[in-house]
PDB file of C-alpha atoms in Angstrom:
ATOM      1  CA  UNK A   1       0.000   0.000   0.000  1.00 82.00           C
ATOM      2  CA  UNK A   2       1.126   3.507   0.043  1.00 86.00           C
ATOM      3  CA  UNK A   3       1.704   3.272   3.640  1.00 94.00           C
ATOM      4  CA  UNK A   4       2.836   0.237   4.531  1.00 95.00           C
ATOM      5  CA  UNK A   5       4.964  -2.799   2.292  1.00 96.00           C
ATOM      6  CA  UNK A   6       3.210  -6.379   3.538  1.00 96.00           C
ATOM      7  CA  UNK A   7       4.760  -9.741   2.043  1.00 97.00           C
ATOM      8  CA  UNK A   8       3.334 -13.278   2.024  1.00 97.00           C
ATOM      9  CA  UNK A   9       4.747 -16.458   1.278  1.00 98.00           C
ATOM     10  CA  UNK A  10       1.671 -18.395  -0.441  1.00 97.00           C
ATOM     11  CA  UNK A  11       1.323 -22.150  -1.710  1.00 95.00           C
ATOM     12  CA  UNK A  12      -0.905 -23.104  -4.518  1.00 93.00           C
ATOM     13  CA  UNK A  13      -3.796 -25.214  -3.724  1.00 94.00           C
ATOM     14  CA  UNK A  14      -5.851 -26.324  -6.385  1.00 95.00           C
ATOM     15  CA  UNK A  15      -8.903 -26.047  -3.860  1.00 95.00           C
ATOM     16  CA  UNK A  16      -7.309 -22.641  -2.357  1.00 95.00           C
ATOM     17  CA  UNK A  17      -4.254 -21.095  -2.040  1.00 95.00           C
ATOM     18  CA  UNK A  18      -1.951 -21.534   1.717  1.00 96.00           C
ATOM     19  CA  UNK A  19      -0.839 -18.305   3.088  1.00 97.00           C
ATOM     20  CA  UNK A  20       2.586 -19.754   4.765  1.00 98.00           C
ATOM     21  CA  UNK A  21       4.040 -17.111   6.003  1.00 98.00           C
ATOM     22  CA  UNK A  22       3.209 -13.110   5.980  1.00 98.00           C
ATOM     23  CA  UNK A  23       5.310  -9.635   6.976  1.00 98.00           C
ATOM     24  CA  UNK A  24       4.272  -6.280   7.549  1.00 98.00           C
ATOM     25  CA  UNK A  25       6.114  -3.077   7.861  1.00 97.00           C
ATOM     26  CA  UNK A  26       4.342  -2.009  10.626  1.00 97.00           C
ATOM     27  CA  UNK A  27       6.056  -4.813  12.833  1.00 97.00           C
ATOM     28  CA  UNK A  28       9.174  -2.559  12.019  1.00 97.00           C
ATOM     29  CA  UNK A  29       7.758  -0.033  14.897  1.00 96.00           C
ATOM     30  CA  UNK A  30       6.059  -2.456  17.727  1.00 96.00           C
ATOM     31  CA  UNK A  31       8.478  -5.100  17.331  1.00 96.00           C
ATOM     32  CA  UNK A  32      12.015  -2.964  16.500  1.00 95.00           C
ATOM     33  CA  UNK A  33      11.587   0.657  17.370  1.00 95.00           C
ATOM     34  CA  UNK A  34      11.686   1.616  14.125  1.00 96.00           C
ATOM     35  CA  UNK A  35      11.182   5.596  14.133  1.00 95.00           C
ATOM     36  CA  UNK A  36      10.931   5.884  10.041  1.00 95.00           C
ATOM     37  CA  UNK A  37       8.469   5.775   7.354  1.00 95.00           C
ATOM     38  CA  UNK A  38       7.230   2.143   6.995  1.00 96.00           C
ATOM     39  CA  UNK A  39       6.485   3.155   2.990  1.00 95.00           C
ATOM     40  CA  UNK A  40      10.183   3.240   2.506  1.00 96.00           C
ATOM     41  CA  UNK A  41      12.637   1.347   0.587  1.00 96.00           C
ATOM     42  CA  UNK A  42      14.587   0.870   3.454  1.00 97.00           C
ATOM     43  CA  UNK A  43      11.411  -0.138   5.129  1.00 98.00           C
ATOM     44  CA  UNK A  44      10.275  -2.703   2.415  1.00 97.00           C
ATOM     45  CA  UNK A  45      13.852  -4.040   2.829  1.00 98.00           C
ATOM     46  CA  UNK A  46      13.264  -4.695   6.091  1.00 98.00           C
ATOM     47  CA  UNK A  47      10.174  -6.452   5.982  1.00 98.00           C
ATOM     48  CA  UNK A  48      11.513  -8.486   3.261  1.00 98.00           C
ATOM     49  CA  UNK A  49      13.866  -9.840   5.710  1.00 98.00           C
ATOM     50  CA  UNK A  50      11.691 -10.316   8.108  1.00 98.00           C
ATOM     51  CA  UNK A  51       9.559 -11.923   5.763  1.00 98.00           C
ATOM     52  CA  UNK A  52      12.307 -14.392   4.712  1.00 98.00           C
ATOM     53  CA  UNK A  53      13.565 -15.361   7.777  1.00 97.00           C
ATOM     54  CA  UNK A  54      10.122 -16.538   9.127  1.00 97.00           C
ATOM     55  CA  UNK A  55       9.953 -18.596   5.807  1.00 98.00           C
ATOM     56  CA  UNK A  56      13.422 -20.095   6.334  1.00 97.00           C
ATOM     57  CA  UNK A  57      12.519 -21.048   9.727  1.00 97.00           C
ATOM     58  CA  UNK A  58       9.193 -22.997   8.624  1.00 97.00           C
ATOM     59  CA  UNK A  59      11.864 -25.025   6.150  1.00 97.00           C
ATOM     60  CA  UNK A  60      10.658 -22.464   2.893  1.00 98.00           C
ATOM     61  CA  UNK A  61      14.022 -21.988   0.786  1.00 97.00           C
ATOM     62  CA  UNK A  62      13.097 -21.083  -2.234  1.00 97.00           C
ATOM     63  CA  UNK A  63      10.121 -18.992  -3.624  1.00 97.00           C
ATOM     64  CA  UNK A  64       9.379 -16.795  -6.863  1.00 96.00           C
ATOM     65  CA  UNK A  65       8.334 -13.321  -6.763  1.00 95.00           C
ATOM     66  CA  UNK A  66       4.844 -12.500  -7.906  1.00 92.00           C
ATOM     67  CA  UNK A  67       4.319  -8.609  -8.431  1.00 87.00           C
ATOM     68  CA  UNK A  68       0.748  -9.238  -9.542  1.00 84.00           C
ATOM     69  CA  UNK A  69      -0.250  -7.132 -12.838  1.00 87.00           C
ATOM     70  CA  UNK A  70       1.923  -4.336 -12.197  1.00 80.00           C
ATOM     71  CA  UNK A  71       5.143  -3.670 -14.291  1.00 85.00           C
ATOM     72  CA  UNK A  72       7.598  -2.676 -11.304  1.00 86.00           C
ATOM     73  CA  UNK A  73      10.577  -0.275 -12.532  1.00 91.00           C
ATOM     74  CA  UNK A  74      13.987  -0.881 -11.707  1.00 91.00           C
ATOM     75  CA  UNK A  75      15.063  -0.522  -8.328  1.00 90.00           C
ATOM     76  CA  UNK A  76      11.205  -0.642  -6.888  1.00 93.00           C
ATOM     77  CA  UNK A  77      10.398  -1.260  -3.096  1.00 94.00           C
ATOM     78  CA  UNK A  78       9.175  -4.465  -4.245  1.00 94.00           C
ATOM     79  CA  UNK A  79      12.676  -5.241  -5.133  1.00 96.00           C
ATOM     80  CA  UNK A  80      13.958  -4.005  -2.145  1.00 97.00           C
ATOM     81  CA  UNK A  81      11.448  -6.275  -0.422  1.00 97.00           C
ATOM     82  CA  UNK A  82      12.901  -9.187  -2.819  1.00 97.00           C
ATOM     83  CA  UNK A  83      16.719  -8.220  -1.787  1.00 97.00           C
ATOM     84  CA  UNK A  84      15.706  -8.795   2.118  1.00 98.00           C
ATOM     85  CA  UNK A  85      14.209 -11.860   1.198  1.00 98.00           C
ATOM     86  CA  UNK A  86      17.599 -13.050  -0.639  1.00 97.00           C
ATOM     87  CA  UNK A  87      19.751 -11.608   2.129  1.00 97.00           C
ATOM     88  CA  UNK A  88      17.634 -13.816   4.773  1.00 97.00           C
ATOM     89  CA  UNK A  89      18.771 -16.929   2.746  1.00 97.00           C
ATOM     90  CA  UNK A  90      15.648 -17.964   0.528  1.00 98.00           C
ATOM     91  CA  UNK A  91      16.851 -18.846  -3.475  1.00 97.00           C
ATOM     92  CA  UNK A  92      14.352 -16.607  -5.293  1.00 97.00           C
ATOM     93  CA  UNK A  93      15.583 -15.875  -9.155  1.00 95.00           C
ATOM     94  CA  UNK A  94      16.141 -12.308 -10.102  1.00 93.00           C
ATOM     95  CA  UNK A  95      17.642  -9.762 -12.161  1.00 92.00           C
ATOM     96  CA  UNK A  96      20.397  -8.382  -9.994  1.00 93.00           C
ATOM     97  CA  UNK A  97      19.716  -4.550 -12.231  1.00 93.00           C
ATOM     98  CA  UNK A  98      16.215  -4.422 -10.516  1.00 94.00           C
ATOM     99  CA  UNK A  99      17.547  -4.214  -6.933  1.00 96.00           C
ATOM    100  CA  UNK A 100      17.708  -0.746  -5.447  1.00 96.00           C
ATOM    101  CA  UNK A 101      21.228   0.554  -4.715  1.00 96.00           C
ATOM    102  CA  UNK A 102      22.993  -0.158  -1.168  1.00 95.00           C
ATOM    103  CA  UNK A 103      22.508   3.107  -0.677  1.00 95.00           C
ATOM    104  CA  UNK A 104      18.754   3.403  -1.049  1.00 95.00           C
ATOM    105  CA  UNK A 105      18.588  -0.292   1.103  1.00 96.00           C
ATOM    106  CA  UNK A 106      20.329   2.001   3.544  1.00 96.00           C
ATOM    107  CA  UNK A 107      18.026   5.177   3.114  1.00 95.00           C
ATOM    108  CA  UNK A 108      20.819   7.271   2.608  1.00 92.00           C
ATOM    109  CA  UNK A 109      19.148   9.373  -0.127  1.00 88.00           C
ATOM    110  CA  UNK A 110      16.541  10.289   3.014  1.00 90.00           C
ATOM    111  CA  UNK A 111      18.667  10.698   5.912  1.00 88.00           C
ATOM    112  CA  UNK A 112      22.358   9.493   7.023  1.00 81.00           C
ATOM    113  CA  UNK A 113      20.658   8.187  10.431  1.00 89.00           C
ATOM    114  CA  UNK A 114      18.735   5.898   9.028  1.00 95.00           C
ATOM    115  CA  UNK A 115      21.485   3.470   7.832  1.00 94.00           C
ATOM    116  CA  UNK A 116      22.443   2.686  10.698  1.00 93.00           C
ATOM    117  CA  UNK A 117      19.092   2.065  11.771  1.00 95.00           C
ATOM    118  CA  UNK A 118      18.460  -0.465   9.221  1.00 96.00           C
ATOM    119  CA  UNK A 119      21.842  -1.984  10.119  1.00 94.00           C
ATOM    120  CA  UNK A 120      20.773  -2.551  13.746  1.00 94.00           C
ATOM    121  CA  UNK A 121      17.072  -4.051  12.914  1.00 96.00           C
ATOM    122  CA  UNK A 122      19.002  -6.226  10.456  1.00 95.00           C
ATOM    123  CA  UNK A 123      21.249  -7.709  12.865  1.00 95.00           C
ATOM    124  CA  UNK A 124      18.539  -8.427  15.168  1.00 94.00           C
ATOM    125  CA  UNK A 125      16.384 -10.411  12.289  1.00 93.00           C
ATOM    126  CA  UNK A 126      19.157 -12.434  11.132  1.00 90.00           C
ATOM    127  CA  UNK A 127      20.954 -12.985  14.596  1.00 80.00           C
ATOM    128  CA  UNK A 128      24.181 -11.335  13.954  1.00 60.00           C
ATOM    129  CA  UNK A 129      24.877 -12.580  10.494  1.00 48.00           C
TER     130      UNK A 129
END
């Protein structure tokens, strides 16, 4: 949404799809202090890992990235989302030119503060790695 990047991990069911596993940015602020915007790309990063690591730890390592009917553009939240997802350790193929810069993972093109921010939550999610 505009406010808010959610992600679900979702297995096909002739009879009805399986939502597995789902992430939403505004876990960023009850669950990590998070003191940004959760519409951000260093926001939708974040969920993505959060996203990814509950799917690793329900045995999901691999998945494939469904943007729906929308034609993303290079360097898109939703591949920001996709980049957290990789970094948490699922196999997901991509084009490595549609992932945002470090430096807008970071949200250093909105404030130098956040960075380290988003390396903080990070650690947390991934338990040091």
């Amino acid at each position: 949404s505009l406010k808010n990047t959610q992600i679900q991990f979702i297995e096909y069911k002739e009879d009805g799809d399986n939502v597995l596993v789902t992430a939403n940015s505004k876990e960023l602020i009850s669950k990590h202090n998070w003191k940004y915007s959760t519409s951000s790309t260093p926001a939708a990063y974040l969920t993505g890992l959060i996203a990814g690591k509950r799917a690793k730890d329900k045995g999901i390592n691999e998945c494939v990235l469904d943007v729906g009917r929308h034609i993303p553009t290079d360097g898109n939240k939703i591949f920001a989302s996709l980049k957290g997802v990789i970094d948490a350790g699922l196999d997901c193929p991509y084009n490595e030119e549609k992932i945002p810069s470090e430096d807008r993972i970071l949200g250093k093109h909105l404030d130098e503060n956040i960075a380290n921010a988003v390396n903080n939550i990070k650690i947390k999610i991934v338990g040091g790695k």
